């Protein structure tokens, strides 16, 4: 059984392992990587300009002015992602506000080539393999804290953050200002993860990037549909919009054919014939395409479910055998 650390009270009650087991957290590299790294966003970094601007996040008062609801999300790769009138934010883990924690668990190992005299220039010239895992996690943690230095710029932002449970309720404004000064100084001296070059990211664009780059052609970054009913409802709205447009155009053509000038126009007659055929076939083709996609998604999800069931069953049986032994 792992020895309890002095930071136990600052950690989550449990966390999910890569095998989907629920375990009490311990301050290992694997736990910190799962909590702080943003590999899914780093994988599409060259495309992130489509989803957001390379600028710090706007303060919380501004998010409220845009009528965005703050939704707590504990996954780091959903931090500062927004959709419709919602923005997802990860609360600040209490251990990241402890300076001693950074020194003990996020400081570089001996022999690491991570430079401390610049954020971007020297580090890009060094081999990735010479950078220790702690440095990579440090980059993510520092970028995350810097994002909150931008989100909580005013005392009103701190009040909003407390109401949304993003920071500890006992956090005072003088203490936060002092902490931000240290973080900003550290941010000028050390490198941050490249994800935090960008502020808010649009979820709809992230989904398109993941689909069109074939990283996840069915689900995207985060599935936009909670059920097949939701999927059909959204696409039937599109079909209805297409049908309304076709009705307007066909009505206009019918009026045009009643006029003397267009009645004798061969080009207009041909255009009317072609669009009439199109108006009959287009909705049927669209319904067929949506049906095919829905069936494909169903088969994909069934296959993924069965594959996961077999993998999970094997893991559970292996765990039982180990516990019995």
Coordinates of C-alpha atoms in Angstrom, one line a residue:
X1 CA 0.0 0.0 0.0
X2 CA 1.5 3.4 -1.0
X3 CA 2.7 5.6 1.8
X4 CA 0.4 8.6 2.3
X5 CA 1.9 11.9 1.2
X6 CA 1.6 15.3 2.9
X7 CA -0.6 16.4 0.0
X8 CA -3.3 13.8 0.4
X9 CA -5.9 16.4 1.5
X10 CA -5.2 18.4 -1.7
X11 CA -5.7 15.5 -4.1
X12 CA -8.9 14.1 -5.6
X13 CA -10.7 11.4 -3.7
X14 CA -10.2 9.0 -6.6
X15 CA -9.1 8.9 -10.2
X16 CA -9.6 6.6 -13.2
X17 CA -6.6 4.5 -14.4
X18 CA -5.9 3.8 -18.1
X19 CA -7.7 0.5 -17.6
X20 CA -10.8 2.3 -16.2
X21 CA -10.2 1.1 -12.7
X22 CA -11.0 3.5 -9.8
X23 CA -8.0 4.0 -7.5
X24 CA -7.0 6.4 -4.8
X25 CA -4.6 8.9 -6.3
X26 CA -0.9 8.9 -5.5
X27 CA 1.6 11.5 -6.6
X28 CA 3.1 9.5 -9.5
X29 CA 4.1 10.7 -12.9
X30 CA 1.2 8.8 -14.5
X31 CA -1.3 10.5 -12.2
X32 CA 0.1 14.0 -12.9
X33 CA 0.2 13.4 -16.6
X34 CA -3.4 12.3 -16.6
X35 CA -4.4 15.4 -14.6
X36 CA -2.4 18.1 -16.3
X37 CA -1.3 17.1 -19.8
X38 CA -3.2 18.1 -23.0
X39 CA -1.9 15.7 -25.6
X40 CA -5.1 15.7 -27.6
X41 CA -4.8 19.4 -28.3
X42 CA -1.0 19.2 -28.8
X43 CA -1.6 16.6 -31.6
X44 CA -3.6 19.2 -33.6
X45 CA -1.6 22.2 -32.6
X46 CA -0.9 23.2 -36.3
X47 CA -4.7 23.4 -36.7
X48 CA -5.7 25.3 -33.5
X49 CA -5.7 28.6 -35.3
X50 CA -9.0 27.5 -36.8
X51 CA -10.5 27.0 -33.3
X52 CA -9.2 30.0 -31.4
X53 CA -6.9 33.0 -31.4
X54 CA -3.3 33.0 -30.1
X55 CA -4.0 35.3 -27.2
X56 CA -4.6 34.9 -23.5
X57 CA -8.1 33.9 -22.4
X58 CA -10.5 36.8 -21.7
X59 CA -11.4 37.5 -18.1
X60 CA -14.4 35.8 -16.4
X61 CA -16.4 39.1 -16.3
X62 CA -16.1 39.2 -20.1
X63 CA -17.3 35.6 -20.4
X64 CA -20.4 36.5 -18.3
X65 CA -20.9 39.6 -20.5
X66 CA -21.1 37.2 -23.5
X67 CA -23.8 35.3 -21.5
X68 CA -21.6 32.2 -21.3
X69 CA -22.4 29.8 -18.5
X70 CA -19.4 28.5 -16.6
X71 CA -19.4 24.7 -16.6
X72 CA -16.9 22.9 -14.3
X73 CA -14.9 20.2 -16.3
X74 CA -12.1 18.2 -14.6
X75 CA -10.4 17.2 -17.9
X76 CA -7.5 19.5 -18.7
X77 CA -8.0 19.2 -22.4
X78 CA -11.5 20.7 -22.0
X79 CA -10.3 23.7 -20.1
X80 CA -11.2 26.9 -22.0
X81 CA -13.3 25.1 -24.6
X82 CA -16.6 26.7 -25.4
X83 CA -19.8 25.8 -27.3
X84 CA -23.0 27.8 -27.7
X85 CA -23.5 29.6 -24.4
X86 CA -21.3 27.4 -22.3
X87 CA -17.6 27.5 -21.5
X88 CA -15.8 24.6 -19.8
X89 CA -13.2 25.4 -17.1
X90 CA -11.2 23.2 -14.9
X91 CA -11.0 24.4 -11.3
X92 CA -7.5 25.1 -9.9
X93 CA -6.3 22.0 -8.0
X94 CA -5.3 23.0 -4.6
X95 CA -1.9 21.3 -4.9
X96 CA -0.9 23.7 -7.7
X97 CA -1.2 26.6 -5.3
X98 CA 1.4 25.0 -3.0
X99 CA 4.9 26.2 -3.9
X100 CA 6.5 23.3 -2.1
X101 CA 4.6 20.9 -4.3
X102 CA 6.1 22.5 -7.4
X103 CA 9.6 22.0 -6.0
X104 CA 9.1 18.4 -4.9
X105 CA 7.0 17.0 -7.8
X106 CA 7.4 19.4 -10.8
X107 CA 11.0 20.4 -10.7
X108 CA 13.4 19.1 -13.3
X109 CA 15.5 16.0 -12.8
X110 CA 19.3 16.1 -12.8
X111 CA 20.6 16.0 -16.4
X112 CA 17.5 17.6 -17.9
X113 CA 18.2 20.0 -20.7
X114 CA 15.3 22.3 -20.0
X115 CA 16.5 25.9 -20.2
X116 CA 15.5 28.5 -17.7
X117 CA 16.7 31.5 -19.7
X118 CA 13.9 31.7 -22.3
X119 CA 10.5 30.3 -23.2
X120 CA 10.9 29.3 -26.8
X121 CA 14.3 29.8 -28.4
X122 CA 16.7 27.4 -26.8
X123 CA 14.2 24.6 -26.0
X124 CA 13.3 24.1 -29.7
X125 CA 17.0 23.4 -30.6
X126 CA 17.3 20.5 -28.1
X127 CA 16.2 17.0 -28.7
X128 CA 12.8 16.1 -27.2
X129 CA 14.2 13.0 -25.6
X130 CA 16.5 15.0 -23.3
X131 CA 13.5 16.7 -21.6
X132 CA 12.3 14.9 -18.6
X133 CA 8.7 14.0 -17.9
X134 CA 8.5 16.4 -15.0
X135 CA 9.4 19.3 -17.3
X136 CA 6.6 18.4 -19.7
X137 CA 4.2 18.3 -16.9
X138 CA 5.6 21.6 -15.5
X139 CA 5.0 23.2 -18.9
X140 CA 1.3 22.2 -18.7
X141 CA 0.9 23.2 -15.1
X142 CA 2.5 26.6 -15.6
X143 CA 0.4 27.3 -18.8
X144 CA -2.8 26.3 -16.9
X145 CA -2.0 28.6 -14.0
X146 CA -1.2 31.4 -16.4
X147 CA -4.6 30.9 -18.0
X148 CA -6.1 31.7 -14.6
X149 CA -3.9 34.8 -14.3
X150 CA -5.8 36.0 -17.4
X151 CA -9.2 34.7 -16.3
X152 CA -9.1 36.3 -12.9
X153 CA -7.8 39.8 -13.6
X154 CA -10.1 41.8 -11.4
X155 CA -11.6 41.3 -8.0
X156 CA -15.0 40.8 -9.7
X157 CA -13.5 37.9 -11.6
X158 CA -12.4 36.3 -8.3
X159 CA -16.0 36.6 -7.0
X160 CA -17.2 34.9 -10.1
X161 CA -14.6 32.2 -9.8
X162 CA -15.6 31.5 -6.1
X163 CA -19.3 31.3 -7.1
X164 CA -18.4 28.8 -9.8
X165 CA -16.2 26.7 -7.5
X166 CA -13.1 27.4 -9.7
X167 CA -10.9 28.5 -6.7
X168 CA -11.0 27.8 -3.0
X169 CA -13.6 29.8 -1.2
X170 CA -10.9 31.1 1.3
X171 CA -8.8 32.7 -1.4
X172 CA -8.4 36.4 -0.8
X173 CA -7.8 39.1 -3.3
X174 CA -4.4 40.2 -1.9
X175 CA -3.2 36.6 -1.8
X176 CA -4.4 36.1 -5.4
X177 CA -2.6 39.2 -6.6
X178 CA 0.6 38.1 -4.9
X179 CA 0.3 34.7 -6.5
X180 CA -0.3 36.1 -10.0
X181 CA 2.8 38.3 -9.8
X182 CA 5.0 35.2 -9.0
X183 CA 3.3 33.2 -11.8
X184 CA 3.8 36.0 -14.4
X185 CA 7.4 36.3 -13.5
X186 CA 7.8 32.5 -13.8
X187 CA 6.0 32.6 -17.1
X188 CA 8.6 35.0 -18.6
X189 CA 11.4 32.7 -17.4
X190 CA 10.1 29.3 -18.3
X191 CA 8.4 27.6 -21.2
X192 CA 4.7 26.8 -21.2
X193 CA 2.9 24.1 -23.1
X194 CA 2.1 25.3 -26.7
X195 CA -1.7 24.7 -26.1
X196 CA -1.7 27.8 -23.8
X197 CA -0.5 30.0 -26.6
X198 CA -4.2 30.0 -27.4
X199 CA -7.1 31.1 -25.1
X200 CA -10.6 29.9 -25.7
X201 CA -11.2 27.2 -28.2
X202 CA -14.4 26.6 -30.1
X203 CA -15.6 23.0 -29.6
X204 CA -17.4 22.8 -33.0
X205 CA -14.1 23.6 -34.8
X206 CA -12.2 21.1 -32.7
X207 CA -14.8 18.5 -33.7
X208 CA -14.3 19.3 -37.4
X209 CA -10.5 19.2 -37.1
X210 CA -10.6 15.8 -35.4
X211 CA -13.0 14.5 -38.1
X212 CA -11.4 15.9 -41.2
X213 CA -7.9 14.9 -40.1
X214 CA -9.2 11.4 -39.5
X215 CA -8.2 11.3 -35.9
X216 CA -11.7 10.5 -34.9
X217 CA -13.9 10.7 -38.0
X218 CA -17.1 9.5 -36.2
X219 CA -17.0 11.1 -32.7
X220 CA -14.8 14.1 -33.3
X221 CA -13.1 15.7 -30.4
X222 CA -16.2 15.4 -28.2
X223 CA -19.3 13.8 -29.6
X224 CA -21.9 16.5 -30.4
X225 CA -24.8 14.1 -30.1
X226 CA -26.0 12.6 -26.8
X227 CA -28.3 10.1 -28.5
X228 CA -29.5 9.0 -32.0
X229 CA -32.7 10.9 -31.4
X230 CA -30.6 14.1 -30.9
X231 CA -28.7 13.3 -34.1
X232 CA -31.9 12.8 -36.2
X233 CA -33.5 15.9 -34.6
X234 CA -30.6 18.2 -35.6
X235 CA -30.4 16.8 -39.1
X236 CA -34.2 16.9 -39.7
X237 CA -34.0 20.6 -38.9
X238 CA -31.5 21.0 -41.7
X239 CA -33.7 19.0 -44.0
X240 CA -36.6 21.3 -43.1
X241 CA -34.5 24.3 -43.9
X242 CA -33.5 22.9 -47.2
X243 CA -37.2 22.1 -48.0
X244 CA -38.2 25.7 -47.1
X245 CA -35.6 27.1 -49.5
X246 CA -36.7 24.8 -52.3
X247 CA -40.3 25.9 -51.8
X248 CA -39.4 29.6 -52.1
X249 CA -37.3 29.0 -55.3
X250 CA -40.0 26.8 -56.9
X251 CA -42.7 29.3 -56.1
X252 CA -40.5 32.1 -57.7
X253 CA -40.0 29.9 -60.8
X254 CA -43.7 29.3 -61.1
X255 CA -44.4 33.0 -61.0
X256 CA -41.6 33.5 -63.6
X257 CA -43.2 31.0 -65.9
X258 CA -46.5 32.9 -65.8
X259 CA -44.8 36.0 -67.3
X260 CA -44.6 36.5 -71.0
X261 CA -40.8 37.2 -71.1
X262 CA -39.8 34.1 -69.1
X263 CA -42.5 31.8 -70.6
X264 CA -40.7 32.0 -74.0
X265 CA -37.2 31.7 -72.6
X266 CA -35.6 28.4 -73.4
X267 CA -32.8 28.9 -70.8
X268 CA -35.3 29.6 -68.0
X269 CA -37.4 26.6 -69.1
X270 CA -34.3 24.3 -68.8
X271 CA -33.3 25.8 -65.5
X272 CA -36.8 25.3 -64.1
X273 CA -36.8 21.7 -65.3
X274 CA -33.4 21.0 -63.7
X275 CA -34.2 22.6 -60.4
X276 CA -37.6 20.8 -60.2
X277 CA -35.7 17.5 -60.6
X278 CA -33.2 18.6 -58.0
X279 CA -35.9 19.6 -55.5
X280 CA -37.3 16.1 -55.8
X281 CA -34.0 14.2 -55.5
X282 CA -32.1 16.5 -53.0
X283 CA -34.2 15.8 -49.9
X284 CA -34.2 12.1 -50.7
X285 CA -30.5 12.1 -51.1
X286 CA -30.0 14.1 -47.9
X287 CA -32.2 11.7 -45.9
X288 CA -30.3 8.7 -47.5
X289 CA -27.0 10.3 -46.5
X290 CA -28.1 10.9 -42.9
X291 CA -29.4 7.4 -42.7
X292 CA -26.2 5.9 -44.0
X293 CA -24.1 8.0 -41.6
X294 CA -26.4 7.0 -38.7
X295 CA -26.1 3.3 -39.6
X296 CA -22.4 3.6 -39.9
X297 CA -22.1 5.3 -36.5
X298 CA -24.3 2.6 -35.0
X299 CA -22.1 -0.2 -36.4
X300 CA -18.9 1.7 -35.3
X301 CA -20.3 2.2 -31.8
X302 CA -21.4 -1.5 -31.5
X303 CA -17.9 -2.7 -32.6
X304 CA -16.2 -0.3 -30.2
X305 CA -18.5 -1.5 -27.4
X306 CA -17.8 -5.2 -28.0
X307 CA -14.1 -4.5 -28.3
X308 CA -14.1 -2.6 -25.0
X309 CA -16.2 -5.3 -23.3
X310 CA -13.7 -8.0 -24.3
X311 CA -10.8 -5.9 -23.2
X312 CA -12.4 -4.9 -19.9
X313 CA -13.4 -8.5 -19.2
X314 CA -9.9 -9.7 -19.7
X315 CA -8.6 -6.9 -17.4
X316 CA -11.1 -7.8 -14.6
X317 CA -10.3 -11.5 -14.8
X318 CA -6.6 -10.7 -14.6
X319 CA -7.1 -8.5 -11.6
X320 CA -9.1 -11.3 -9.9
X321 CA -6.4 -13.8 -10.6
X322 CA -3.7 -11.5 -9.1
X323 CA -5.8 -10.8 -6.0
X324 CA -6.5 -14.5 -5.4
X325 CA -2.8 -15.4 -5.8

